mmCIF file of C-alpha atoms in Angstrom:
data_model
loop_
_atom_site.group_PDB
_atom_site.id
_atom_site.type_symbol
_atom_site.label_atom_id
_atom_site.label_comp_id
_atom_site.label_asym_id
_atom_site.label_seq_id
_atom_site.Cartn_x
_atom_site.Cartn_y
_atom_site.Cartn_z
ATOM 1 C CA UNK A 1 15.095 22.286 -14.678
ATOM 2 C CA UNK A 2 12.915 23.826 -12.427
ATOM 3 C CA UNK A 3 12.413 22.467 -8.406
ATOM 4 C CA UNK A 4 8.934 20.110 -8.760
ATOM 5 C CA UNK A 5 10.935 18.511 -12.373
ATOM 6 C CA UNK A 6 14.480 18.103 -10.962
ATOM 7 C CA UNK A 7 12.114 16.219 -7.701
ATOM 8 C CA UNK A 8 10.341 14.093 -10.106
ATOM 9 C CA UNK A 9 13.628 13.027 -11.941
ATOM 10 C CA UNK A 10 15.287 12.369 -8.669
ATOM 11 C CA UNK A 11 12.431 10.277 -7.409
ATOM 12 C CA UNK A 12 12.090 8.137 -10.633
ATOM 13 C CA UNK A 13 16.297 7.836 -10.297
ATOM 14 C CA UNK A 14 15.615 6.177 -6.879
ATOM 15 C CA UNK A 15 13.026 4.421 -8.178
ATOM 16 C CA UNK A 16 15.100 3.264 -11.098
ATOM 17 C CA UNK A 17 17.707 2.078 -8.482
ATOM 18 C CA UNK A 18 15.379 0.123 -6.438
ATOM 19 C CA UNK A 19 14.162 -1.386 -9.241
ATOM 20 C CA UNK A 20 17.928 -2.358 -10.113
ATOM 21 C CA UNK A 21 18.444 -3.212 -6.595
ATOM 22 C CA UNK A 22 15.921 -6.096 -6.637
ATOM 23 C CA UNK A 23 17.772 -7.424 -9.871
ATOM 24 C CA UNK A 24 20.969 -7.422 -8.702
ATOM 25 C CA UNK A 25 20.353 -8.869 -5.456
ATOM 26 C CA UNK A 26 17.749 -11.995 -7.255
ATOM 27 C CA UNK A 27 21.091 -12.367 -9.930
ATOM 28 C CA UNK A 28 23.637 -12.480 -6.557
ATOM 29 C CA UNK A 29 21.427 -14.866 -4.851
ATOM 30 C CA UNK A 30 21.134 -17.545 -7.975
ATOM 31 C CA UNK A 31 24.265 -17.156 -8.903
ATOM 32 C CA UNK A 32 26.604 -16.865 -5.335
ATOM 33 C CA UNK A 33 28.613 -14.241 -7.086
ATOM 34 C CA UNK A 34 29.456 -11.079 -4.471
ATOM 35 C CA UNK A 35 27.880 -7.900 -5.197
ATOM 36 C CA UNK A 36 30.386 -5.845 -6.499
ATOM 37 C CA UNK A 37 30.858 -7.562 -10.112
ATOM 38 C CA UNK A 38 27.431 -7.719 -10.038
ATOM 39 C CA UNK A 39 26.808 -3.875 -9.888
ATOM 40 C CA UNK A 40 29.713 -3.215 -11.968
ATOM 41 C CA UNK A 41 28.258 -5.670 -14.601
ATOM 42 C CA UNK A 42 24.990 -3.996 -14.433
ATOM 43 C CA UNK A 43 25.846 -1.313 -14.605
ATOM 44 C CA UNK A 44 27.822 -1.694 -17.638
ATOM 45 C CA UNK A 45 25.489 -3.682 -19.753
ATOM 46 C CA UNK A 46 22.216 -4.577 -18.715
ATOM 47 C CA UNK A 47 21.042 -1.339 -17.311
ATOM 48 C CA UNK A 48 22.469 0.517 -20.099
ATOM 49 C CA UNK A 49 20.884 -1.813 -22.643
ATOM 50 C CA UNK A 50 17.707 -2.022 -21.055
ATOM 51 C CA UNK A 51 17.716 1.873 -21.146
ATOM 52 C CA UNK A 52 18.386 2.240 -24.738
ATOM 53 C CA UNK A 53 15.305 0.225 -25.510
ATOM 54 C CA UNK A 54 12.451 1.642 -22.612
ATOM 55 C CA UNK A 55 11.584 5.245 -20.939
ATOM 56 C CA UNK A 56 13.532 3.446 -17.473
ATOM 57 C CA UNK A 57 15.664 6.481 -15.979
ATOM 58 C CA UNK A 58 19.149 6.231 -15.019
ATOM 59 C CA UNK A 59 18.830 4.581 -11.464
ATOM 60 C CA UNK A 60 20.674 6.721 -8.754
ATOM 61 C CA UNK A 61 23.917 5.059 -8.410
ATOM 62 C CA UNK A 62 24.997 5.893 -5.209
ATOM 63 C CA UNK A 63 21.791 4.839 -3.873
ATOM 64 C CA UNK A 64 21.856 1.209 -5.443
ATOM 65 C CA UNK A 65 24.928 0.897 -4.416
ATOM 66 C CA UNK A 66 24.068 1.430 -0.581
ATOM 67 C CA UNK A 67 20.963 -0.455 -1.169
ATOM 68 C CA UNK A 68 22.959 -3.671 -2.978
ATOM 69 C CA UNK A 69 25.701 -3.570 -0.619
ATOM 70 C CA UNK A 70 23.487 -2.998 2.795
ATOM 71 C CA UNK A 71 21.506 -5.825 2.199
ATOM 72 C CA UNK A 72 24.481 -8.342 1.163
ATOM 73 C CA UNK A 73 26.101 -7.623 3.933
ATOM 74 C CA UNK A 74 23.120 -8.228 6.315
ATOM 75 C CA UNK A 75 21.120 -10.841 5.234
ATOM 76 C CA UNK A 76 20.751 -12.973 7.968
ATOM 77 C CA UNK A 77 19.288 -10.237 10.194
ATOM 78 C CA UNK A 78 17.011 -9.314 7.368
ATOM 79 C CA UNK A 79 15.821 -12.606 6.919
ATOM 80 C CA UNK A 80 15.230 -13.271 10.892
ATOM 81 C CA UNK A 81 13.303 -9.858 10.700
ATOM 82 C CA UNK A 82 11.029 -10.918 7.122
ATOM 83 C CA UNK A 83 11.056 -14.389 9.079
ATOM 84 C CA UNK A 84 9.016 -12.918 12.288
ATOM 85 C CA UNK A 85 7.064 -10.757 9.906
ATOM 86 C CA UNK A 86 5.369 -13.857 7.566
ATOM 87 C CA UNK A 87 2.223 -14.990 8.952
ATOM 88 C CA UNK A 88 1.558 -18.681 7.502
ATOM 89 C CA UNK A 89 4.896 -18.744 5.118
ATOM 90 C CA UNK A 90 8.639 -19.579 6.003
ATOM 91 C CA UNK A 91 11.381 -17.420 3.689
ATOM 92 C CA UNK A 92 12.927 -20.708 1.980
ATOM 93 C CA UNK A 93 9.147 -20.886 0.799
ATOM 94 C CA UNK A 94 9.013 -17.474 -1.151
ATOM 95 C CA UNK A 95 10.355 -17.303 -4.607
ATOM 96 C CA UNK A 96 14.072 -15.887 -5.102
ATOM 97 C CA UNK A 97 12.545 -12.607 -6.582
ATOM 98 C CA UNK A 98 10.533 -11.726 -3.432
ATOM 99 C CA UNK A 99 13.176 -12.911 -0.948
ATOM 100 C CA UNK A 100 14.907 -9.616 -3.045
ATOM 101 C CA UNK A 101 12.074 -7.246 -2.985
ATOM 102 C CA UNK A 102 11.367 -8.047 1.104
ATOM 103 C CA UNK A 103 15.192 -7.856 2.043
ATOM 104 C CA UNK A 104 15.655 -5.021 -0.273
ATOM 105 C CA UNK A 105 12.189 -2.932 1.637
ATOM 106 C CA UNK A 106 13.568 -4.493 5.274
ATOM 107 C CA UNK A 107 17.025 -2.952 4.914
ATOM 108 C CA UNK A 108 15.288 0.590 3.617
ATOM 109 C CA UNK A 109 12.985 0.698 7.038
ATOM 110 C CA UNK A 110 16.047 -0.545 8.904
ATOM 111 C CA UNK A 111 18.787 1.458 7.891
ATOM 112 C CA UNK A 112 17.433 4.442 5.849
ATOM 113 C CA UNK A 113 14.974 6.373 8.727
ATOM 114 C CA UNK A 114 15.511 9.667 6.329
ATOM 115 C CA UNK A 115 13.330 7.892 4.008
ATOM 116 C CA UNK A 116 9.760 7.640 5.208
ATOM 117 C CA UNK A 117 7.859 4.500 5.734
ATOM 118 C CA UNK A 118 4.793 5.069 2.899
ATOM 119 C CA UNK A 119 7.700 5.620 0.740
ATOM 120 C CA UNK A 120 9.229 2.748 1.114
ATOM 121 C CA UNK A 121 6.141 0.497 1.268
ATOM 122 C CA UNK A 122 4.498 2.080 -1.941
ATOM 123 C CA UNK A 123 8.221 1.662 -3.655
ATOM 124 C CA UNK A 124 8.419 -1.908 -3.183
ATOM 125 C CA UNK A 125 4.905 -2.722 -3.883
ATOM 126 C CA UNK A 126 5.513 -1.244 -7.447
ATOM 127 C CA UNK A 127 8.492 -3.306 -7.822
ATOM 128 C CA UNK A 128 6.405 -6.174 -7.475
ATOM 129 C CA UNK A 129 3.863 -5.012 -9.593
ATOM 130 C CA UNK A 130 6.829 -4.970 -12.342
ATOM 131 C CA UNK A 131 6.990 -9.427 -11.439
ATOM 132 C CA UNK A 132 4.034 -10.138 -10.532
ATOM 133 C CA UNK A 133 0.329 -9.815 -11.028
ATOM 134 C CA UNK A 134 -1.162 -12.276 -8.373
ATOM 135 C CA UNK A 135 -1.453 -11.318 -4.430
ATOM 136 C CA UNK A 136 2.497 -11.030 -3.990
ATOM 137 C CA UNK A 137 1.557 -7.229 -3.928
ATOM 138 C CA UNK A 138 -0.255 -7.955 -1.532
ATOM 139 C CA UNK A 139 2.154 -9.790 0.486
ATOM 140 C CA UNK A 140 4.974 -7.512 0.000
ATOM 141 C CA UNK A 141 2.475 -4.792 1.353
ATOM 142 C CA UNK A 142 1.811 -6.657 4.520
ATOM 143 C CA UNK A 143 4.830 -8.153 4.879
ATOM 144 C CA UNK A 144 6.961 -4.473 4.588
ATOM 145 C CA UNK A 145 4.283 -3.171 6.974
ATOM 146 C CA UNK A 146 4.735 -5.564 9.598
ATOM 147 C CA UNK A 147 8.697 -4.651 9.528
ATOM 148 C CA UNK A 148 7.898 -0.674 9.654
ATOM 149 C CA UNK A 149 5.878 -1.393 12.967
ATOM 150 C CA UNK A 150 9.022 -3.175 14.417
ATOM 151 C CA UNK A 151 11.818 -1.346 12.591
ATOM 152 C CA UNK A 152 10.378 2.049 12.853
ATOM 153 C CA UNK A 153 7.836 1.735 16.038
ATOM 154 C CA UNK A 154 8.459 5.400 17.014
ATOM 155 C CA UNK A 155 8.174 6.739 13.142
ATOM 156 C CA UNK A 156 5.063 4.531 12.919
ATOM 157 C CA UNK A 157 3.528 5.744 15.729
ATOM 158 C CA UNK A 158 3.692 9.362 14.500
ATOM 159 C CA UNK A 159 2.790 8.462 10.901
ATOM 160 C CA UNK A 160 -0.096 7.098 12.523
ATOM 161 C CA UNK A 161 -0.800 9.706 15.269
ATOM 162 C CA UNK A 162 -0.463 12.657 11.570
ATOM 163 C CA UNK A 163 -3.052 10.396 10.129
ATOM 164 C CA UNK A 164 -5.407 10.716 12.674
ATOM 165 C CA UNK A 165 -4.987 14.297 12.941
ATOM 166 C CA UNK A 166 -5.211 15.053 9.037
ATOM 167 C CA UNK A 167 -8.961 15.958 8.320
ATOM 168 C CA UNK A 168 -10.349 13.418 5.036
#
């Protein structure tokens, strides 16, 4: 596999995880079960299943694992941070799903700086896009945004300081 192919597989393989992040994390929240038979159950049989019948790729274990596990073990943090970060909405408000996607994005931009912020943002927004059709997008995008410019305020600031500086 050449360098741009073995890139793309490794992005879709985080991608994948995400995507099984969210999942787990909506399936740990409804049913109060801890995250590690979770993972281990999903790992076993539903992602494998679901693979056998789509084009998903095999989500990066290691990372889902960090990602599943980082945000079960700080969710009240997460949720004070999504909390500050909603304009007109409270978090008991938003569905179980997009509790998952936001804490999932919020513990990226918190604890994952070798990951950059558009990455993360653009990520999550296409995990809702696999839920949802309506303005939760939308929502997610603002929300996650919100949380880089608090989480990351130095990274942000150069992001935005590079995007002034890159001719259009």
């Amino acid at each position: 596999m050449n360098g741009s192919a073995s890139q793309e597989a490794y992005r879709l393989r985080r991608s994948a995880a995400r995507l099984a992040c969210v999942q787990a994390l909506y399936e740990i929240d409804v049913s109060g079960a801890s995250s590690d038979p979770v993972l281990r159950e999903f790992m076993t049989e539903r992602w494998k299943n679901a693979g056998n019948s789509s084009n998903l790729a095999e989500p990066d274990i290691a990372f889902l694992a960090d990602l599943v596990h980082g945000v079960c073990t700080q969710i009240p943090r997460l949720d004070r941070e999504i909390g500050a970060a909603l304009d007109e909405w409270s978090l008991e408000r938003l569905e179980i799903l997009l509790r998952a996607i936001l804490r999932a994005g919020a513990y990226e931009l918190a604890e994952r700086p070798d990951i950059p912020i558009r990455v993360v943002i653009n990520e999550y927004v296409d995990v809702t896009h696999a839920f949802f059709a309506g303005k939760e997008t939308a929502l997610v995008n603002a929300v996650l945004d919100r949380l880089s410019r608090s989480l990351r305020a130095e990274q942000g600031k150069k992001a935005d300081d590079e995007d002034k500086s890159t001719p259009r």
